[in-house]
PDB file of C-alpha atoms and ligand atoms in Angstrom:
ATOM      1  CA  MET A   9       0.000   0.000   0.000  1.00  0.00           C
ATOM      2  CA  SER A  10       1.183   3.505  -0.766  1.00  0.00           C
ATOM      3  CA  ILE A  11       1.633   6.173   1.906  1.00  0.00           C
ATOM      4  CA  ARG A  12      -1.298   8.041   0.362  1.00  0.00           C
ATOM      5  CA  ALA A  13      -3.557   4.973   0.519  1.00  0.00           C
ATOM      6  CA  ASN A  14      -2.543   4.301   4.127  1.00  0.00           C
ATOM      7  CA  LEU A  15      -3.337   7.878   5.103  1.00  0.00           C
ATOM      8  CA  GLU A  16      -6.666   7.827   3.339  1.00  0.00           C
ATOM      9  CA  ARG A  17      -7.702   4.600   5.020  1.00  0.00           C
ATOM     10  CA  ILE A  18      -6.817   5.867   8.500  1.00  0.00           C
ATOM     11  CA  ARG A  19      -8.481   9.250   7.931  1.00  0.00           C
ATOM     12  CA  SER A  20     -11.668   7.609   6.668  1.00  0.00           C
ATOM     13  CA  GLU A  21     -11.996   5.750   9.988  1.00  0.00           C
ATOM     14  CA  LEU A  22     -11.312   8.700  12.246  1.00  0.00           C
ATOM     15  CA  PRO A  23     -14.082  10.800  13.773  1.00  0.00           C
ATOM     16  CA  SER A  24     -13.756  14.521  13.072  1.00  0.00           C
ATOM     17  CA  THR A  25     -12.830  15.048  16.733  1.00  0.00           C
ATOM     18  CA  ALA A  26      -9.520  13.189  16.349  1.00  0.00           C
ATOM     19  CA  THR A  27      -6.438  14.738  14.735  1.00  0.00           C
ATOM     20  CA  LEU A  28      -3.881  12.520  13.014  1.00  0.00           C
ATOM     21  CA  VAL A  29      -0.206  13.126  13.739  1.00  0.00           C
ATOM     22  CA  ALA A  30       1.914  11.292  11.152  1.00  0.00           C
ATOM     23  CA  VAL A  31       4.900   9.946  13.084  1.00  0.00           C
ATOM     24  CA  SER A  32       7.755  10.180  10.616  1.00  0.00           C
ATOM     25  CA  LYS A  33      10.767   9.402  12.814  1.00  0.00           C
ATOM     26  CA  PHE A  34      13.472   7.361  11.066  1.00  0.00           C
ATOM     27  CA  HIS A  35      11.787   7.843   7.684  1.00  0.00           C
ATOM     28  CA  PRO A  36      13.446   9.851   4.909  1.00  0.00           C
ATOM     29  CA  LYS A  37      12.235  13.245   3.709  1.00  0.00           C
ATOM     30  CA  GLU A  38      10.893  11.666   0.509  1.00  0.00           C
ATOM     31  CA  ALA A  39       8.426   9.628   2.542  1.00  0.00           C
ATOM     32  CA  LEU A  40       7.287  12.744   4.393  1.00  0.00           C
ATOM     33  CA  MET A  41       6.817  14.531   1.077  1.00  0.00           C
ATOM     34  CA  GLU A  42       4.584  11.724  -0.143  1.00  0.00           C
ATOM     35  CA  ALA A  43       2.411  12.206   2.912  1.00  0.00           C
ATOM     36  CA  TYR A  44       2.539  15.977   2.446  1.00  0.00           C
ATOM     37  CA  GLU A  45       1.353  15.634  -1.127  1.00  0.00           C
ATOM     38  CA  ALA A  46      -1.518  13.509   0.153  1.00  0.00           C
ATOM     39  CA  GLY A  47      -2.547  16.466   2.318  1.00  0.00           C
ATOM     40  CA  GLN A  48      -0.853  15.605   5.628  1.00  0.00           C
ATOM     41  CA  ARG A  49       0.428  18.691   7.457  1.00  0.00           C
ATOM     42  CA  ILE A  50       1.113  17.469  11.002  1.00  0.00           C
ATOM     43  CA  PHE A  51       4.217  15.363  11.551  1.00  0.00           C
ATOM     44  CA  GLY A  52       5.646  13.916  14.766  1.00  0.00           C
ATOM     45  CA  GLU A  53       9.344  13.372  15.411  1.00  0.00           C
ATOM     46  CA  SER A  54      11.205  12.060  18.434  1.00  0.00           C
ATOM     47  CA  ARG A  55      14.820  13.102  17.896  1.00  0.00           C
ATOM     48  CA  VAL A  56      15.935  16.715  17.902  1.00  0.00           C
ATOM     49  CA  GLN A  57      18.699  16.410  15.313  1.00  0.00           C
ATOM     50  CA  GLU A  58      16.479  14.602  12.828  1.00  0.00           C
ATOM     51  CA  LEU A  59      13.614  17.019  13.420  1.00  0.00           C
ATOM     52  CA  VAL A  60      15.751  20.108  12.914  1.00  0.00           C
ATOM     53  CA  GLU A  61      17.119  18.777   9.629  1.00  0.00           C
ATOM     54  CA  LYS A  62      13.692  17.855   8.301  1.00  0.00           C
ATOM     55  CA  GLN A  63      12.164  21.143   9.384  1.00  0.00           C
ATOM     56  CA  ALA A  64      14.846  23.091   7.521  1.00  0.00           C
ATOM     57  CA  ALA A  65      14.382  21.100   4.323  1.00  0.00           C
ATOM     58  CA  LEU A  66      10.628  20.592   4.091  1.00  0.00           C
ATOM     59  CA  PRO A  67       7.703  22.958   3.371  1.00  0.00           C
ATOM     60  CA  LYS A  68       7.134  25.704   5.905  1.00  0.00           C
ATOM     61  CA  ASP A  69       3.437  25.058   6.408  1.00  0.00           C
ATOM     62  CA  ILE A  70       4.157  21.755   8.169  1.00  0.00           C
ATOM     63  CA  GLU A  71       3.246  21.652  11.867  1.00  0.00           C
ATOM     64  CA  TRP A  72       5.987  19.808  13.734  1.00  0.00           C
ATOM     65  CA  HIS A  73       5.150  17.942  16.932  1.00  0.00           C
ATOM     66  CA  PHE A  74       7.804  16.618  19.278  1.00  0.00           C
ATOM     67  CA  ILE A  75       6.808  13.247  20.735  1.00  0.00           C
ATOM     68  CA  GLY A  76      10.025  11.792  22.201  1.00  0.00           C
ATOM     69  CA  HIS A  77      11.966  12.380  25.365  1.00  0.00           C
ATOM     70  CA  LEU A  78      13.256  15.955  25.232  1.00  0.00           C
ATOM     71  CA  GLN A  79      16.505  16.816  26.978  1.00  0.00           C
ATOM     72  CA  THR A  80      16.598  20.280  28.497  1.00  0.00           C
ATOM     73  CA  ASN A  81      19.801  21.173  26.665  1.00  0.00           C
ATOM     74  CA  LYS A  82      18.090  20.619  23.305  1.00  0.00           C
ATOM     75  CA  VAL A  83      14.971  22.711  23.880  1.00  0.00           C
ATOM     76  CA  LYS A  84      16.657  25.718  22.337  1.00  0.00           C
ATOM     77  CA  GLN A  85      16.922  24.002  18.940  1.00  0.00           C
ATOM     78  CA  VAL A  86      13.204  23.282  18.571  1.00  0.00           C
ATOM     79  CA  ALA A  87      11.736  26.277  20.413  1.00  0.00           C
ATOM     80  CA  PRO A  88      11.581  28.590  17.362  1.00  0.00           C
ATOM     81  CA  PHE A  89       9.271  26.379  15.306  1.00  0.00           C
ATOM     82  CA  ILE A  90       7.740  23.545  17.333  1.00  0.00           C
ATOM     83  CA  SER A  91       3.900  23.486  17.271  1.00  0.00           C
ATOM     84  CA  LEU A  92       3.297  21.082  20.138  1.00  0.00           C
ATOM     85  CA  ILE A  93       5.526  19.204  22.575  1.00  0.00           C
ATOM     86  CA  HIS A  94       3.663  16.019  23.595  1.00  0.00           C
ATOM     87  CA  SER A  95       6.232  14.641  25.951  1.00  0.00           C
ATOM     88  CA  VAL A  96       6.734  17.041  28.850  1.00  0.00           C
ATOM     89  CA  ASP A  97       7.503  14.991  31.930  1.00  0.00           C
ATOM     90  CA  SER A  98       9.214  17.260  34.465  1.00  0.00           C
ATOM     91  CA  LEU A  99       8.954  20.708  35.982  1.00  0.00           C
ATOM     92  CA  LYS A 100      12.575  21.287  35.008  1.00  0.00           C
ATOM     93  CA  LEU A 101      11.697  20.719  31.348  1.00  0.00           C
ATOM     94  CA  LEU A 102       8.675  23.017  31.581  1.00  0.00           C
ATOM     95  CA  GLN A 103      10.869  25.735  33.062  1.00  0.00           C
ATOM     96  CA  GLU A 104      13.440  25.329  30.322  1.00  0.00           C
ATOM     97  CA  ILE A 105      10.806  25.458  27.565  1.00  0.00           C
ATOM     98  CA  ASN A 106       9.345  28.558  29.193  1.00  0.00           C
ATOM     99  CA  LYS A 107      12.760  30.215  29.364  1.00  0.00           C
ATOM    100  CA  GLU A 108      13.563  29.589  25.698  1.00  0.00           C
ATOM    101  CA  ALA A 109      10.074  30.586  24.587  1.00  0.00           C
ATOM    102  CA  GLU A 110      10.339  33.845  26.509  1.00  0.00           C
ATOM    103  CA  ARG A 111      13.685  34.609  24.924  1.00  0.00           C
ATOM    104  CA  ILE A 112      12.205  34.380  21.432  1.00  0.00           C
ATOM    105  CA  ASN A 113       8.842  35.786  22.439  1.00  0.00           C
ATOM    106  CA  ARG A 114       6.752  32.707  21.738  1.00  0.00           C
ATOM    107  CA  ILE A 115       4.171  30.778  23.700  1.00  0.00           C
ATOM    108  CA  ILE A 116       4.862  27.077  23.228  1.00  0.00           C
ATOM    109  CA  PRO A 117       1.969  24.597  23.469  1.00  0.00           C
ATOM    110  CA  CYS A 118       2.771  21.524  25.590  1.00  0.00           C
ATOM    111  CA  LEU A 119       1.126  18.315  26.768  1.00  0.00           C
ATOM    112  CA  LEU A 120       1.831  16.678  30.102  1.00  0.00           C
ATOM    113  CA  GLN A 121       2.988  13.097  29.550  1.00  0.00           C
ATOM    114  CA  LEU A 122       1.459  10.647  32.014  1.00  0.00           C
ATOM    115  CA  HIS A 123       2.682   7.190  32.853  1.00  0.00           C
ATOM    116  CA  ILE A 124      -0.470   5.094  32.461  1.00  0.00           C
ATOM    117  CA  ALA A 125       0.946   1.703  31.435  1.00  0.00           C
ATOM    118  CA  GLN A 126       1.340  -1.331  33.668  1.00  0.00           C
ATOM    119  CA  GLU A 127       4.748  -1.984  32.214  1.00  0.00           C
ATOM    120  CA  GLU A 128       7.831  -0.085  33.268  1.00  0.00           C
ATOM    121  CA  GLN A 129       8.212   3.084  31.271  1.00  0.00           C
ATOM    122  CA  LYS A 130      11.062   5.453  31.763  1.00  0.00           C
ATOM    123  CA  PHE A 131       9.153   8.656  31.140  1.00  0.00           C
ATOM    124  CA  GLY A 132       5.985  10.392  32.207  1.00  0.00           C
ATOM    125  CA  PHE A 133       4.514  11.816  35.413  1.00  0.00           C
ATOM    126  CA  SER A 134       2.525   9.565  37.698  1.00  0.00           C
ATOM    127  CA  LEU A 135      -1.034  10.837  38.113  1.00  0.00           C
ATOM    128  CA  ASP A 136      -0.215  11.946  41.655  1.00  0.00           C
ATOM    129  CA  GLU A 137       2.952  13.779  40.621  1.00  0.00           C
ATOM    130  CA  CYS A 138       1.008  15.578  37.947  1.00  0.00           C
ATOM    131  CA  ARG A 139      -1.778  16.600  40.335  1.00  0.00           C
ATOM    132  CA  GLY A 140       0.904  17.871  42.701  1.00  0.00           C
ATOM    133  CA  LEU A 141       2.507  19.924  39.945  1.00  0.00           C
ATOM    134  CA  LEU A 142      -0.826  21.483  38.998  1.00  0.00           C
ATOM    135  CA  SER A 143      -1.673  22.303  42.609  1.00  0.00           C
ATOM    136  CA  ASN A 144       1.591  23.816  43.775  1.00  0.00           C
ATOM    137  CA  GLY A 145       1.090  27.005  41.748  1.00  0.00           C
ATOM    138  CA  LEU A 146       4.450  26.948  39.967  1.00  0.00           C
ATOM    139  CA  LEU A 147       2.937  26.571  36.505  1.00  0.00           C
ATOM    140  CA  ILE A 148       1.076  29.867  36.770  1.00  0.00           C
ATOM    141  CA  ASN A 149       4.370  31.728  36.533  1.00  0.00           C
ATOM    142  CA  LEU A 150       5.369  30.042  33.300  1.00  0.00           C
ATOM    143  CA  LYS A 151       3.720  32.540  30.965  1.00  0.00           C
ATOM    144  CA  HIS A 152       5.400  31.265  27.822  1.00  0.00           C
ATOM    145  CA  ILE A 153       4.060  27.748  27.866  1.00  0.00           C
ATOM    146  CA  ARG A 154       0.476  26.771  27.291  1.00  0.00           C
ATOM    147  CA  ILE A 155      -0.640  23.413  28.629  1.00  0.00           C
ATOM    148  CA  ARG A 156      -3.028  22.042  26.004  1.00  0.00           C
ATOM    149  CA  GLY A 157      -3.757  18.650  27.585  1.00  0.00           C
ATOM    150  CA  VAL A 158      -2.248  15.250  28.251  1.00  0.00           C
ATOM    151  CA  MET A 159      -0.409  12.440  26.452  1.00  0.00           C
ATOM    152  CA  GLY A 160       0.091   8.795  27.310  1.00  0.00           C
ATOM    153  CA  MET A 161       1.118   5.397  25.980  1.00  0.00           C
ATOM    154  CA  ALA A 162      -0.602   2.134  26.791  1.00  0.00           C
ATOM    155  CA  THR A 163       1.172  -1.096  27.639  1.00  0.00           C
ATOM    156  CA  LEU A 164       2.483  -3.011  24.635  1.00  0.00           C
ATOM    157  CA  THR A 165       0.215  -6.049  24.915  1.00  0.00           C
ATOM    158  CA  ASP A 166      -2.413  -8.095  23.064  1.00  0.00           C
ATOM    159  CA  ASN A 167      -4.745  -7.650  25.990  1.00  0.00           C
ATOM    160  CA  ASP A 168      -7.301  -5.164  24.638  1.00  0.00           C
ATOM    161  CA  SER A 169      -9.119  -4.705  27.909  1.00  0.00           C
ATOM    162  CA  MET A 170      -5.887  -3.713  29.623  1.00  0.00           C
ATOM    163  CA  ILE A 171      -5.176  -1.148  26.896  1.00  0.00           C
ATOM    164  CA  GLN A 172      -8.757   0.106  27.090  1.00  0.00           C
ATOM    165  CA  SER A 173      -8.560   0.567  30.806  1.00  0.00           C
ATOM    166  CA  GLU A 174      -5.268   2.490  30.545  1.00  0.00           C
ATOM    167  CA  PHE A 175      -6.728   4.824  27.931  1.00  0.00           C
ATOM    168  CA  LYS A 176      -9.816   5.353  30.087  1.00  0.00           C
ATOM    169  CA  THR A 177      -7.573   6.209  33.014  1.00  0.00           C
ATOM    170  CA  LEU A 178      -5.886   8.928  30.945  1.00  0.00           C
ATOM    171  CA  GLN A 179      -9.205  10.213  29.623  1.00  0.00           C
ATOM    172  CA  SER A 180     -10.742  10.538  33.080  1.00  0.00           C
ATOM    173  CA  PHE A 181      -7.579  12.116  34.452  1.00  0.00           C
ATOM    174  CA  PHE A 182      -7.866  14.694  31.664  1.00  0.00           C
ATOM    175  CA  GLU A 183     -11.520  15.394  32.577  1.00  0.00           C
ATOM    176  CA  ASP A 184     -10.574  15.625  36.211  1.00  0.00           C
ATOM    177  CA  ILE A 185      -7.780  18.180  35.823  1.00  0.00           C
ATOM    178  CA  LYS A 186      -9.784  20.094  33.220  1.00  0.00           C
ATOM    179  CA  GLU A 187     -12.527  20.587  35.777  1.00  0.00           C
ATOM    180  CA  THR A 188     -10.152  21.405  38.611  1.00  0.00           C
ATOM    181  CA  HIS A 189      -7.570  23.576  36.860  1.00  0.00           C
ATOM    182  CA  TYR A 190      -8.599  24.465  33.301  1.00  0.00           C
ATOM    183  CA  SER A 191     -12.374  24.843  33.371  1.00  0.00           C
ATOM    184  CA  SER A 192     -12.221  28.328  31.851  1.00  0.00           C
ATOM    185  CA  ASP A 193      -9.652  27.420  29.200  1.00  0.00           C
ATOM    186  CA  PRO A 194     -11.205  26.155  25.940  1.00  0.00           C
ATOM    187  CA  LEU A 195      -7.723  25.391  24.594  1.00  0.00           C
ATOM    188  CA  PHE A 196      -7.144  22.733  27.228  1.00  0.00           C
ATOM    189  CA  ASN A 197      -8.621  20.161  24.878  1.00  0.00           C
ATOM    190  CA  VAL A 198      -6.012  17.613  23.788  1.00  0.00           C
ATOM    191  CA  VAL A 199      -5.856  13.952  24.790  1.00  0.00           C
ATOM    192  CA  SER A 200      -2.969  12.489  22.794  1.00  0.00           C
ATOM    193  CA  MET A 201      -3.227   8.691  22.854  1.00  0.00           C
ATOM    194  CA  GLY A 202      -3.218   5.873  20.339  1.00  0.00           C
ATOM    195  CA  MET A 203      -0.520   4.530  18.001  1.00  0.00           C
ATOM    196  CA  SER A 204      -0.551   2.157  15.014  1.00  0.00           C
ATOM    197  CA  ASP A 205      -1.512  -0.909  17.049  1.00  0.00           C
ATOM    198  CA  ASP A 206      -4.037   0.612  19.400  1.00  0.00           C
ATOM    199  CA  TYR A 207      -5.485   3.808  17.955  1.00  0.00           C
ATOM    200  CA  PRO A 208      -9.024   2.416  17.415  1.00  0.00           C
ATOM    201  CA  LEU A 209      -9.199   1.641  21.145  1.00  0.00           C
ATOM    202  CA  ALA A 210      -7.818   5.089  21.951  1.00  0.00           C
ATOM    203  CA  VAL A 211     -10.393   6.816  19.763  1.00  0.00           C
ATOM    204  CA  GLN A 212     -13.160   4.819  21.449  1.00  0.00           C
ATOM    205  CA  ALA A 213     -11.856   5.986  24.808  1.00  0.00           C
ATOM    206  CA  GLY A 214     -11.956   9.639  23.727  1.00  0.00           C
ATOM    207  CA  SER A 215      -8.585  10.382  22.139  1.00  0.00           C
ATOM    208  CA  THR A 216      -8.473  13.717  20.299  1.00  0.00           C
ATOM    209  CA  MET A 217      -5.029  13.154  18.791  1.00  0.00           C
ATOM    210  CA  ILE A 218      -3.506   9.920  17.563  1.00  0.00           C
ATOM    211  CA  ARG A 219       0.173   9.431  16.771  1.00  0.00           C
ATOM    212  CA  VAL A 220       0.549   6.896  13.973  1.00  0.00           C
ATOM    213  CA  GLY A 221       3.837   5.935  12.341  1.00  0.00           C
ATOM    214  CA  SER A 222       4.328   2.425  10.966  1.00  0.00           C
ATOM    215  CA  LEU A 223       0.781   2.086   9.665  1.00  0.00           C
ATOM    216  CA  ILE A 224       1.427   5.073   7.392  1.00  0.00           C
ATOM    217  CA  PHE A 225       5.115   4.766   6.523  1.00  0.00           C
ATOM    218  CA  GLY A 226       5.791   1.051   7.015  1.00  0.00           C
ATOM    219  CA  ASP A 227       8.282  -0.439   9.423  1.00  0.00           C
ATOM    220  CA  ARG A 228      11.050   1.810  10.612  1.00  0.00           C
ATOM    221  CA  GLN A 229      14.611   1.039   9.524  1.00  0.00           C
ATOM    222  CA  TYR A 230      16.665   1.193  12.685  1.00  0.00           C
TER     223      TYR A 230
HETATM  224  C1  LIG B 306       7.124   6.000  17.581  1.00  0.00           C
HETATM  225  C2  LIG B 306       6.026   6.596  18.364  1.00  0.00           C
HETATM  226  C3  LIG B 306       4.698   6.554  17.910  1.00  0.00           C
HETATM  227  C4  LIG B 306       4.268   5.861  16.635  1.00  0.00           C
HETATM  228  O1  LIG B 306       4.418   4.478  16.760  1.00  0.00           O
HETATM  229  P1  LIG B 306       3.818   3.488  15.646  1.00  0.00           P
HETATM  230  O2  LIG B 306       3.653   2.209  16.392  1.00  0.00           O
HETATM  231  O3  LIG B 306       4.833   3.407  14.573  1.00  0.00           O
HETATM  232  O4  LIG B 306       2.526   4.043  15.182  1.00  0.00           O
HETATM  233  C5  LIG B 306       3.747   7.198  18.675  1.00  0.00           C
HETATM  234  N1  LIG B 306       4.057   7.823  19.825  1.00  0.00           N
HETATM  235  C6  LIG B 306       5.305   7.864  20.299  1.00  0.00           C
HETATM  236  C7  LIG B 306       5.576   8.561  21.582  1.00  0.00           C
HETATM  237  C8  LIG B 306       6.336   7.249  19.598  1.00  0.00           C
HETATM  238  O5  LIG B 306       7.577   7.294  20.083  1.00  0.00           O
END
């Protein structure tokens, strides 16, 4: 199947409430251009060096999302153009993004990454850590970031009910903190969950943004 056909099939199944991020990490610029020519404008990358190179070379109306672990010392390189950082998992990183955004007079949209899976994952806040962060008042001072919602990854498993329950946990956590901390903010509206293997379950559970790579571009060449 061509990249265009893959995109069209996925789009035809998605409700209008869910945005498709085409995860293009490890794929060459030519593959991204095929997706671009099929109308895709939002791409997700997980490595700063690769992202910066692609951003410089590809059309300027692409929205770049960062979905991988972001080291504080690399924030500076993506701050000028990044549209959404999905993977914010520490106060230190939020402060660094805020600092760089202030320097270049931008407000950078971010998602809080939550650890929802049963399996060990290296990154993401626990739900309690995240509630603590939202309650301690420190975020209010970070005027150059805008928290748009949450992101999470389910356990890599064949057990659909486990995946479903993890996605529901993220969805209800989102509703919970929206009510408590963002009730007057219409832009707090992103639940980023669902990848190639589990996006239908994520959409069922209320995902508003899915991050799909291999189903569009084929297997990654590591
Ligand atoms: C690689 C990646 C994806 C896409 O994974 P696929 O299984 O190829 O769809 C989504 N989200 C994150 C955070 C990733 O690192």
